[in-house]
Short mmCIF file of C-alpha atoms in Angstrom, two decimals:
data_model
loop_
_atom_site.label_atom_id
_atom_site.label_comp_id
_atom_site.label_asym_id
_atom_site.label_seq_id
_atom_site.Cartn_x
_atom_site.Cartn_y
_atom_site.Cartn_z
CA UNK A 16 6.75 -38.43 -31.96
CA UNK A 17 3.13 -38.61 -31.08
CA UNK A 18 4.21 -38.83 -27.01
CA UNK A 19 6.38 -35.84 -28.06
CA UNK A 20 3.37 -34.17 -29.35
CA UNK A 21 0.87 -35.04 -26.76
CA UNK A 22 3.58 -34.22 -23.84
CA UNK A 23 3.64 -30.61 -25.49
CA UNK A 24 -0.28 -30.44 -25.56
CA UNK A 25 -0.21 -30.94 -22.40
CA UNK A 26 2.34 -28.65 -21.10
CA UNK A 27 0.20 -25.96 -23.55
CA UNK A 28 -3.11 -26.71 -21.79
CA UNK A 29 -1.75 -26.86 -18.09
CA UNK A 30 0.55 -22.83 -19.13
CA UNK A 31 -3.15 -21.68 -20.11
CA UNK A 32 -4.83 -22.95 -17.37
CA UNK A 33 -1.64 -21.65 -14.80
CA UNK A 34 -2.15 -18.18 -17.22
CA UNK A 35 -5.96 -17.49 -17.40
CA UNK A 36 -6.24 -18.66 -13.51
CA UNK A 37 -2.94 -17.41 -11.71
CA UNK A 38 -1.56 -15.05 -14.05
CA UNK A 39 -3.77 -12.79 -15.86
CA UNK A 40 -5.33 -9.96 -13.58
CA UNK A 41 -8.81 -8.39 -14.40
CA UNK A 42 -9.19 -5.13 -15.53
CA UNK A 43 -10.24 -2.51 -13.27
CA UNK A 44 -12.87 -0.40 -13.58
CA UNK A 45 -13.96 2.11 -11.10
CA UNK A 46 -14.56 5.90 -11.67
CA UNK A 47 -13.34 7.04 -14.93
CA UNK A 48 -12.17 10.68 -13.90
CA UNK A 49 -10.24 12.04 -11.15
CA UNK A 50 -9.81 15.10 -12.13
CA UNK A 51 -9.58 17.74 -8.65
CA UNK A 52 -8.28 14.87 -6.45
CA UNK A 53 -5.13 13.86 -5.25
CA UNK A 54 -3.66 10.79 -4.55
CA UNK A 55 -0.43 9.19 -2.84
CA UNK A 56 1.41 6.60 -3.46
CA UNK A 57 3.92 5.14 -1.84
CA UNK A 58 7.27 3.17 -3.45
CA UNK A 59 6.09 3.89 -6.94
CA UNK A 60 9.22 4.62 -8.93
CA UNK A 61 8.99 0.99 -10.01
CA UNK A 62 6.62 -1.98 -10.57
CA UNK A 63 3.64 -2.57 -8.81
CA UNK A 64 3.20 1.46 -7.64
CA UNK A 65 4.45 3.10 -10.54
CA UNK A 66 1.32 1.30 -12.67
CA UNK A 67 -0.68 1.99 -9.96
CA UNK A 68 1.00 5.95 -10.12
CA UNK A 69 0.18 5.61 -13.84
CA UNK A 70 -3.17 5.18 -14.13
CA UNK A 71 -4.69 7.38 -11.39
CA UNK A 72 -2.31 10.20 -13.63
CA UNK A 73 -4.39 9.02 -17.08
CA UNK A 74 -7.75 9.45 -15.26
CA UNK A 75 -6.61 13.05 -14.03
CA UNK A 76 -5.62 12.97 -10.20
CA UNK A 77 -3.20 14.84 -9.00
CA UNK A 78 -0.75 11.80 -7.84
CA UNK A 79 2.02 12.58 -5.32
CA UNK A 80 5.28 9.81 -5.94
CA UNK A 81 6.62 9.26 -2.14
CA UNK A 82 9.59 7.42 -2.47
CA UNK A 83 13.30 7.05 -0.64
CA UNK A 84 15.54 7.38 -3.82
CA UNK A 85 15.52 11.01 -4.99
CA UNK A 86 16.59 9.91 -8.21
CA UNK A 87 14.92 7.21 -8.96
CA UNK A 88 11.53 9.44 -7.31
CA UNK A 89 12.11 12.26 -10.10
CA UNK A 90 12.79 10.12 -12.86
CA UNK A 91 9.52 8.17 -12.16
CA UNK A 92 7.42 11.17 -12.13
CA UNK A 93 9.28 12.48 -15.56
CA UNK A 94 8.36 9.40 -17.06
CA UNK A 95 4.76 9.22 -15.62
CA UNK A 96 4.10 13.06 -17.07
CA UNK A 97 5.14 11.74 -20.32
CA UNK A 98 3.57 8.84 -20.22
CA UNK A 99 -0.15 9.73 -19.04
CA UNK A 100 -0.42 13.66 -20.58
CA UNK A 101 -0.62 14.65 -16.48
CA UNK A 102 1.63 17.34 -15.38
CA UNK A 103 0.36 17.13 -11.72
CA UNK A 104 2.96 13.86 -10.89
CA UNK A 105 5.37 14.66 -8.51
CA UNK A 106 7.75 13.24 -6.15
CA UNK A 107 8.26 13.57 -2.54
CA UNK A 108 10.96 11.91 -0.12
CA UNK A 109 9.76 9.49 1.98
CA UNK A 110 11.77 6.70 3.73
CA UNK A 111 9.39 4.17 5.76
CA UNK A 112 12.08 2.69 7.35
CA UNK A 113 12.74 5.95 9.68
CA UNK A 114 9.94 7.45 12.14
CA UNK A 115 11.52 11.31 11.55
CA UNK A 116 11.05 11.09 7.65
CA UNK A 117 7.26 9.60 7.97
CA UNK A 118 7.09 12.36 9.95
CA UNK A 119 8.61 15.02 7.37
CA UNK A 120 6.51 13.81 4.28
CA UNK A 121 3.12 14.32 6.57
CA UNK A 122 4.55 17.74 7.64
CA UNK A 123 5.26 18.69 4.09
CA UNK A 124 2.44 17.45 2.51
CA UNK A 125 -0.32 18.82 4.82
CA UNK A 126 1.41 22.34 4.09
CA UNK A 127 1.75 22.20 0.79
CA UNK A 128 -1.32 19.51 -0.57
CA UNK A 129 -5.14 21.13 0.10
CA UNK A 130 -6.39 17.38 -0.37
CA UNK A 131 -6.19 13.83 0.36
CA UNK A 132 -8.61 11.21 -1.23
CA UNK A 133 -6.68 8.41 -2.30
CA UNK A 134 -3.48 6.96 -0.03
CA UNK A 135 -2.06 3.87 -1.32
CA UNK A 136 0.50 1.78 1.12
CA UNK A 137 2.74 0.35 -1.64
CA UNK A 138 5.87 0.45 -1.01
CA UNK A 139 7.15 -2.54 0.92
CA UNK A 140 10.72 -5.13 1.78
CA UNK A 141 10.95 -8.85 1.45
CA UNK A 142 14.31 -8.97 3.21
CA UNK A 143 16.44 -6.88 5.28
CA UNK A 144 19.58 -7.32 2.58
CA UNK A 145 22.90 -6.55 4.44
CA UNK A 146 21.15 -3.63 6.88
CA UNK A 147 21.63 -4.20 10.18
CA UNK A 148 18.86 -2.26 12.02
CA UNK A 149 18.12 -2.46 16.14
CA UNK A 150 14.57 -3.13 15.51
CA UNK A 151 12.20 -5.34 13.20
CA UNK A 152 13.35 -3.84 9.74
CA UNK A 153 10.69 -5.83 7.73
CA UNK A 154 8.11 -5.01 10.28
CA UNK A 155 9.03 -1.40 10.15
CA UNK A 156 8.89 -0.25 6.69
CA UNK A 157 5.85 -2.72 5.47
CA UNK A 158 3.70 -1.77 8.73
CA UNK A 159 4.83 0.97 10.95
CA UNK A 160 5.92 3.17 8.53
CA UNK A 161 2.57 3.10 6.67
CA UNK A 162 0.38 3.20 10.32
CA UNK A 163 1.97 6.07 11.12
CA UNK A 164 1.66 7.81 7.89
CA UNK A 165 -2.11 7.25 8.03
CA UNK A 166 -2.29 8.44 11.18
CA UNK A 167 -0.77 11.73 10.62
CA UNK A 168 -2.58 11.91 7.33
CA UNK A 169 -6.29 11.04 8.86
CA UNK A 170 -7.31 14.84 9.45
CA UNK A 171 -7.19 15.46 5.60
CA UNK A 172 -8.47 12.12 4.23
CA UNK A 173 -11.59 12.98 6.30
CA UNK A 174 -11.78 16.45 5.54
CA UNK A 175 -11.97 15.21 2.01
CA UNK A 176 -14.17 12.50 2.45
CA UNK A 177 -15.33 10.00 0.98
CA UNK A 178 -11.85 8.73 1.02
CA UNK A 179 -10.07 5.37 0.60
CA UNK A 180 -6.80 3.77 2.06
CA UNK A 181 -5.30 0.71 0.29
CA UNK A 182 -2.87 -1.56 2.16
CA UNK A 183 -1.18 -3.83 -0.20
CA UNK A 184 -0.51 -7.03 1.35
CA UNK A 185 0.02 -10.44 -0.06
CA UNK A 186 -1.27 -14.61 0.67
CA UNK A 187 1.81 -14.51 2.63
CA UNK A 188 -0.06 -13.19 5.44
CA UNK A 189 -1.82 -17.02 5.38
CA UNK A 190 1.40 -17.86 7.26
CA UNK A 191 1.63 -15.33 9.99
CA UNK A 192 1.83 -15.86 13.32
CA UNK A 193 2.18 -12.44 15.38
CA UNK A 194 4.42 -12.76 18.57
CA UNK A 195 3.76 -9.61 20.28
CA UNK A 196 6.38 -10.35 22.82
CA UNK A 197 8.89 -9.36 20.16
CA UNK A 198 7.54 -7.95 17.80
CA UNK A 199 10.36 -5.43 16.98
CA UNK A 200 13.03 -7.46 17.52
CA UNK A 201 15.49 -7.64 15.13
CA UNK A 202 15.49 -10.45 12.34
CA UNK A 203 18.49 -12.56 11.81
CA UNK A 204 19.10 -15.15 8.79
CA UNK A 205 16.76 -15.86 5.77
CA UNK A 206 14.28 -18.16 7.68
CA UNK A 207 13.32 -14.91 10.12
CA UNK A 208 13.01 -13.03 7.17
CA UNK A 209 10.15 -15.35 5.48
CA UNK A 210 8.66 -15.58 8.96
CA UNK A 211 9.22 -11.61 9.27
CA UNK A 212 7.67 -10.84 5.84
CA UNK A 213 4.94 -13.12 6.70
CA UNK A 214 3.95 -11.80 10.30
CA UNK A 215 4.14 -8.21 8.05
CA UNK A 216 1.56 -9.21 5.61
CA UNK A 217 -0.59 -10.21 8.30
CA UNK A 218 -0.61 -7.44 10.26
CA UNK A 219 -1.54 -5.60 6.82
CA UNK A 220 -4.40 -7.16 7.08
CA UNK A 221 -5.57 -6.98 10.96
CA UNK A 222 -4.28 -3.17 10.26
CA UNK A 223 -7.10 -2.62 7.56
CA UNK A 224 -9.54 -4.44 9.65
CA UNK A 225 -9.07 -2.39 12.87
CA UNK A 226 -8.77 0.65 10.79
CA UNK A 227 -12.37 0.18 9.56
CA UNK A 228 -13.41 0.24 13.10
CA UNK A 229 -11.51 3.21 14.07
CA UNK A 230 -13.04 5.31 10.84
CA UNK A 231 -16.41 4.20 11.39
CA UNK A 232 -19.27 7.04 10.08
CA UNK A 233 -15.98 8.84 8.98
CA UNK A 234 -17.10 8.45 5.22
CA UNK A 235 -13.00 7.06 5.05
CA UNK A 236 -12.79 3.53 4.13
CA UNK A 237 -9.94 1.13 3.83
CA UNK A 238 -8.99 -2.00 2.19
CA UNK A 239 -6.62 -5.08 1.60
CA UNK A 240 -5.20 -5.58 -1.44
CA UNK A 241 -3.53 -8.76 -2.97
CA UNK A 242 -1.51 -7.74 -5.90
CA UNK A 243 -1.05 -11.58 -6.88
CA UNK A 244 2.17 -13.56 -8.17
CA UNK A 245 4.03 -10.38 -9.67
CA UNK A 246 7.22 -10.24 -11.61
CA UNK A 247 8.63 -6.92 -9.86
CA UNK A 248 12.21 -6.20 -8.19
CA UNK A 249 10.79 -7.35 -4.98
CA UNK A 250 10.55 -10.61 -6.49
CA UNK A 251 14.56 -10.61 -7.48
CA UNK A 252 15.73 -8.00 -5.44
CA UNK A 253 17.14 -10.42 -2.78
CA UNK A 254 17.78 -13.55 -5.44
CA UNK A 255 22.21 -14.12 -6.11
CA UNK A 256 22.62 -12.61 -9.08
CA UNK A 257 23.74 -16.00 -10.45
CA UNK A 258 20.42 -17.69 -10.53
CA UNK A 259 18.71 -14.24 -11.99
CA UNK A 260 19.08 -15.35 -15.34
CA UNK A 261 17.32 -18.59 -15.03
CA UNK A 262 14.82 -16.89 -12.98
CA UNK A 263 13.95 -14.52 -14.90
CA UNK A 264 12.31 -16.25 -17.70
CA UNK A 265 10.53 -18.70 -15.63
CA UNK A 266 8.65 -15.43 -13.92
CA UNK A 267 7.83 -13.57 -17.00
CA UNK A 268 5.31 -16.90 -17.79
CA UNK A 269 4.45 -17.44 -14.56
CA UNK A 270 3.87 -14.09 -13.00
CA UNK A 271 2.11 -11.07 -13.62
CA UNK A 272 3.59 -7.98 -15.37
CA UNK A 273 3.64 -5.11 -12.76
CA UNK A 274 0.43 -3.38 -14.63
CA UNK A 275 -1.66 -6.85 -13.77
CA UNK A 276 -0.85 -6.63 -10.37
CA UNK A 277 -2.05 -2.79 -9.74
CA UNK A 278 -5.30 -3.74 -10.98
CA UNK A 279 -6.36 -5.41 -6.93
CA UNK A 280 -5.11 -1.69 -5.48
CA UNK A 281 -6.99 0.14 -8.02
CA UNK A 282 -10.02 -1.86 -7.76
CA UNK A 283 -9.95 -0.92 -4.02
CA UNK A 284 -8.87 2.61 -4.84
CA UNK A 285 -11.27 3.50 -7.40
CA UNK A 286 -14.50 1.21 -7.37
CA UNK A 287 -17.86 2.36 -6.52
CA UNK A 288 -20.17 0.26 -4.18
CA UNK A 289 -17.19 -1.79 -2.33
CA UNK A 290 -17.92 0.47 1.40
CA UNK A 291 -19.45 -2.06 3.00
CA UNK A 292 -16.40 -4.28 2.44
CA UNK A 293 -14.37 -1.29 4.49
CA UNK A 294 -11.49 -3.52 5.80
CA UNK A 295 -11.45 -6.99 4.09
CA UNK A 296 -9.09 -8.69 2.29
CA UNK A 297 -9.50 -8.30 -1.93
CA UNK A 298 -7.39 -10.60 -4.41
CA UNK A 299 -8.30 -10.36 -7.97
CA UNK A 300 -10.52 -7.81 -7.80
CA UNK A 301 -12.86 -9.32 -5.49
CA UNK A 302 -13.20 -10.19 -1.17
CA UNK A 303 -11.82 -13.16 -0.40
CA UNK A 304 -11.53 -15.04 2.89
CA UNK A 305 -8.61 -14.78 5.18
CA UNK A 306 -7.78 -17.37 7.98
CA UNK A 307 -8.90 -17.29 11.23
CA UNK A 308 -5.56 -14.99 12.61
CA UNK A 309 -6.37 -12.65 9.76
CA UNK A 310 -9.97 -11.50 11.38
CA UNK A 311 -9.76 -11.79 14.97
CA UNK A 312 -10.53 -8.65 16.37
CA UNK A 313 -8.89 -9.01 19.51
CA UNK A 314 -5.28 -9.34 18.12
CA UNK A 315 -6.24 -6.16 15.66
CA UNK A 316 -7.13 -4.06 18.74
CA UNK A 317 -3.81 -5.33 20.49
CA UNK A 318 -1.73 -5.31 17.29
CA UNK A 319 -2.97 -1.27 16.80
CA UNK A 320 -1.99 -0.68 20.54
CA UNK A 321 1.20 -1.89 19.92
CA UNK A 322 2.08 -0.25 16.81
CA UNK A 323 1.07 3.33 18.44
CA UNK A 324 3.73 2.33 21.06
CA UNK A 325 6.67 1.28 18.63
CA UNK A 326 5.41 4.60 16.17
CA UNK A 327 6.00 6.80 19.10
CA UNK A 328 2.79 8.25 18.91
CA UNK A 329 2.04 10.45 22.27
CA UNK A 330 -1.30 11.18 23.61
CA UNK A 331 -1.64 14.32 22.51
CA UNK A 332 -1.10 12.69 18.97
CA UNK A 333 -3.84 10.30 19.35
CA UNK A 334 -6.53 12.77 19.64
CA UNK A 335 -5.21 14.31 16.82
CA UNK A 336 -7.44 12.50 14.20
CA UNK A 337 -10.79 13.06 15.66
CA UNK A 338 -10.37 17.01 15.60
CA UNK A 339 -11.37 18.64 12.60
CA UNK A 340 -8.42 20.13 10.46
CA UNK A 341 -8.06 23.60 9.22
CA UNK A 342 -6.95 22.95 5.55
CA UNK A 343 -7.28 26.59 4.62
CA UNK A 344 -4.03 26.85 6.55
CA UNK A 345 -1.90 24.87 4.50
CA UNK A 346 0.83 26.08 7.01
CA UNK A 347 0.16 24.46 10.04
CA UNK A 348 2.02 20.98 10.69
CA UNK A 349 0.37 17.63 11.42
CA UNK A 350 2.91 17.82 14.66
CA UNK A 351 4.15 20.77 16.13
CA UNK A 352 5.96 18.96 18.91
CA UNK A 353 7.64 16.26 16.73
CA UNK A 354 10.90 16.76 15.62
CA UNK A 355 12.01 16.13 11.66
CA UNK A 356 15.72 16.66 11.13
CA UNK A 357 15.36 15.34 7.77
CA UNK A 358 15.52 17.32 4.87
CA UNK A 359 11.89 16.61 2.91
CA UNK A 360 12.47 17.02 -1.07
CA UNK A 361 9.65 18.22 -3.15
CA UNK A 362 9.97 18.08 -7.05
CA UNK A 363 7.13 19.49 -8.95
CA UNK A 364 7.81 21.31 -12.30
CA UNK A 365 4.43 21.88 -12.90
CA UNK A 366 2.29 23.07 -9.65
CA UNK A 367 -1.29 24.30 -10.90
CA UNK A 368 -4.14 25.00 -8.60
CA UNK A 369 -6.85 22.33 -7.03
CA UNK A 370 -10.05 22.47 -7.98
CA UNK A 371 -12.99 21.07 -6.16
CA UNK A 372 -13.57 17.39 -7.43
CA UNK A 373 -17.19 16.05 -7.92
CA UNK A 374 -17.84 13.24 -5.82
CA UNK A 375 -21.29 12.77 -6.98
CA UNK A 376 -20.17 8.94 -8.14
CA UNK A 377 -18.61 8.29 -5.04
CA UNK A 378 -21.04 6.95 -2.31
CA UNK A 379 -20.61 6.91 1.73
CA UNK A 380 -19.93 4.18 3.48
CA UNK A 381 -22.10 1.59 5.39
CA UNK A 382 -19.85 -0.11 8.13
CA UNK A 383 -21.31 -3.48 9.00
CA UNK A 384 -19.82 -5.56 12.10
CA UNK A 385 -21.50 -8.84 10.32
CA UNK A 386 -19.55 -8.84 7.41
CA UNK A 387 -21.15 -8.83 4.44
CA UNK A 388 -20.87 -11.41 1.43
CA UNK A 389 -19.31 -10.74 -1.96
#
C-alpha cells in the first residue's frame, strides 16, 4: 500500500511539474482597449484563432474572421458577438490554399475595411488528408498563402501604423530543413508530411525575420509566435478515429486548452515595448532562441525570393508596398491586373463606422541588426 501511495505521489508531483512548466500558458497583458482598430485573423472559427478572435472582440477591435468554411465562418462570429458584447465580428472567405481567393479577401477588404493594425497568420494544416494538390499543399496554405496576404495587405498596415503581424509557428520548425530545389513539390505519405509541416514552421520563422528587414522605419513590426502543446482539431484532425478516444483524454492533461495557447499571439499582438524584438521567435510569452537554420539571413533573403516566385507576384506588384495608399478610396483594389474568379463572402450584421483609434500607448519601432536580449 505504501509503494501504492508513494507511486501516486509521484505521478502527482511529476503532472504538476509537466502542468505548471508545459501546460499552463501566461496571461497576456498588453493594451487594454482597442477600441477604433481592426484586426484579422485568419482560421479562427475554432481553437487557437477563435480565442485569439475572442479577446481582441472583449477589448473593442473591430476583428475581421477570414476563414474557408462559410458556415463554420458565420457561426464563429455569431458566437464571438455573443460572447464578447462586440458587434463589429465578422466573417470573410478566405481559402489559403488557392492564390485567386488570397487575392479576393485583399481585394475585398481594402474596399470595404478603412484600417489595418493587427493581422494574425493563424490558420494553418498538419497534413494534406486525402487532397491531392500539384504543388506543396502544406507549404502552401501555412506559408504562401499568408506571404501573399501580407503583401497585398502592407499598404494599409503602414498607413495605419504602428502595426503588428503575428506568424504563428510552432518548435516544429527546430526540425526543418528547407530544400529549395523543391520546394513546391508535392508531398506524398505521412513521413513527407512531418518533414513538410516542419520545413513550414521554419520558413514561418525566416518569413518573420526577413519581414523585419523589409519593414524597417515602417513603424510595422512582426513576430513569431509559439502557441505551445495545444489540444485543438489540428492536433486530431488527421488521428483514425479509432485511437481518438484514447487520445483525447491523454491531451486534455497534457496540452493546453485553445485559450492558453492564444496567449503567445496576443502577447505579440498586443504588448507594448516588444519593437525591438521585430522578427524573433516568442514561446510563452517571451523571445526565445531558434537554431542556427532559423536565423540565417541568407536563406530568409532566398526563401522570400522564392516565395514571390511560387505567389505569382509580378513586378509591378512588388513595388506595390512602398507606395503610399489612398485609403479614402475604399474602392480601389490592391490589384487591378490580378484576376479573382472567386466569389468573396462578407457577413456583417452589424457594420458601424471607424473611428480614429488612439495610439498614444503604442510606441514605434527600433529595428536593431544585433539582436537584442530578452
Amino acid at each position: 500500500m505504501e509503494a501504492l501511495l508513494l507511486g501516486a505521489g509521484l505521478l502527482l508531483g511529476a503532472y504538476v511539474l509537466v502542468y505548471y512548466n508545459l501546460v499552463k500558458a501566461p496571461p497576456c497583458g498588453g493594451i487594454a482597449s482597442l477600441r477604433g482598430r481592426t484586426a484579422v485573423v485568419t482560421g479562427a472559427n475554432s481553437g487557437i484563432g477563435k480565442m485569439t478572435a475572442l479577446e481582441l472582440a472583449r477589448r473593442g477591435a473591430r476583428v475581421v474572421l477570414a476563414c474557408r468554411s462559410r458556415e463554420r465562418g458565420e457561426a464563429a462570429a455569431f458566437d464571438l458577438r455573443q460572447e464578447s458584447g462586440n458587434n463589429e465580428v465578422i466573417f470573410m472567405a478566405l481559402d489559403l490554399a488557392s492564390l485567386a481567393s488570397v487575392r479576393a479577401f485583399a481585394t475585398a477588404f481594402l474596399s470595404s475595411e478603412p484600417r489595418l493594425d493587427i493581422l494574425i497568420h493563424n490558420a494553418g494544416i498538419s497534413s494534406c488528408g486525402r487532397t491531392h494538390k500539384p504543388f506543396n499543399l502544406l507549404l502552401r496554405v501555412n506559408h504562401i498563402g499568408p506571404f501573399l496576404l501580407t503583401h497585398l495587405l502592407l499598404p494599409r498596415l503602414k498607413t495605419c501604423a504602428p502595426s503588428r503581424v503575428v506568424v504563428v509557428s510552432s518548435a516544429a520548425h527546430r526540425r526543418g530543413r528547407l530544400d529549395f530545389t523543391r520546394l513546391d513539390r508535392p508531398v506524398v505519405g505521412w513521413r513527407q508530411e512531418l518533414r513538410a509541416y516542419a520545413d513550414s514552421k521554419l520558413a514561418n520563422v525566416l518569413f518573420a525575420r526577413e519581414l523585419a528587414t523589409q519593414l524597417e522605419g515602417t513603424g510595422v513590426t512582426c513576430y513569431a509566435a509559439h502557441p505551445g502543446p495545444v489540444n485543438s482539431e489540428l492536433f486530431l484532425r488527421h488521428v483514425p478515429g479509432w485511437l481518438c478516444p484514447l487520445l483525447r483524454p491523454l491531451a486534455w492533461l497534457v496540452l493546453r486548452a485553445p485559450r492558453g495557447g492564444a496567449q503567445t499571439p496576443l502577447y505579440c499582438a498586443l504588448q507594448e515595448g516588444i519593437e525591438p524584438f521585430s522578427g524573433r521567435y516568442f514561446a510563452n510569452c517571451h523571445v526565445e532562441e531558434v537554431p542556427p537554420a532559423a536565423r540565417d539571413d541568407r536563406a530568409a533573403h532566398r526563401l522570400w525570393e522564392a516565395s514571390k516566385r511560387l505567389a505569382g507576384l509580378g513586378p509591378s506588384e512588388e513595388a506595390e508596398p512602398d507606395e503610399d495608399p489612398q485609403p479614402e478610396d475604399p474602392g480601389a483594389p490592391s490589384s487591378p491586373s490580378s484576376p479573382h474568379p472567386e466569389e468573396l463572402t462578407v457577413s456583417e450584421p452589424h457594420p458601424s463606422p471607424q473611428s480614429s483609434p488612439d495610439l498614444s500607448k503604442v510606441t514605434h519601432r527600433i529595428h536593431v541588426k544585433t539582436e537584442p536580449e530578452p
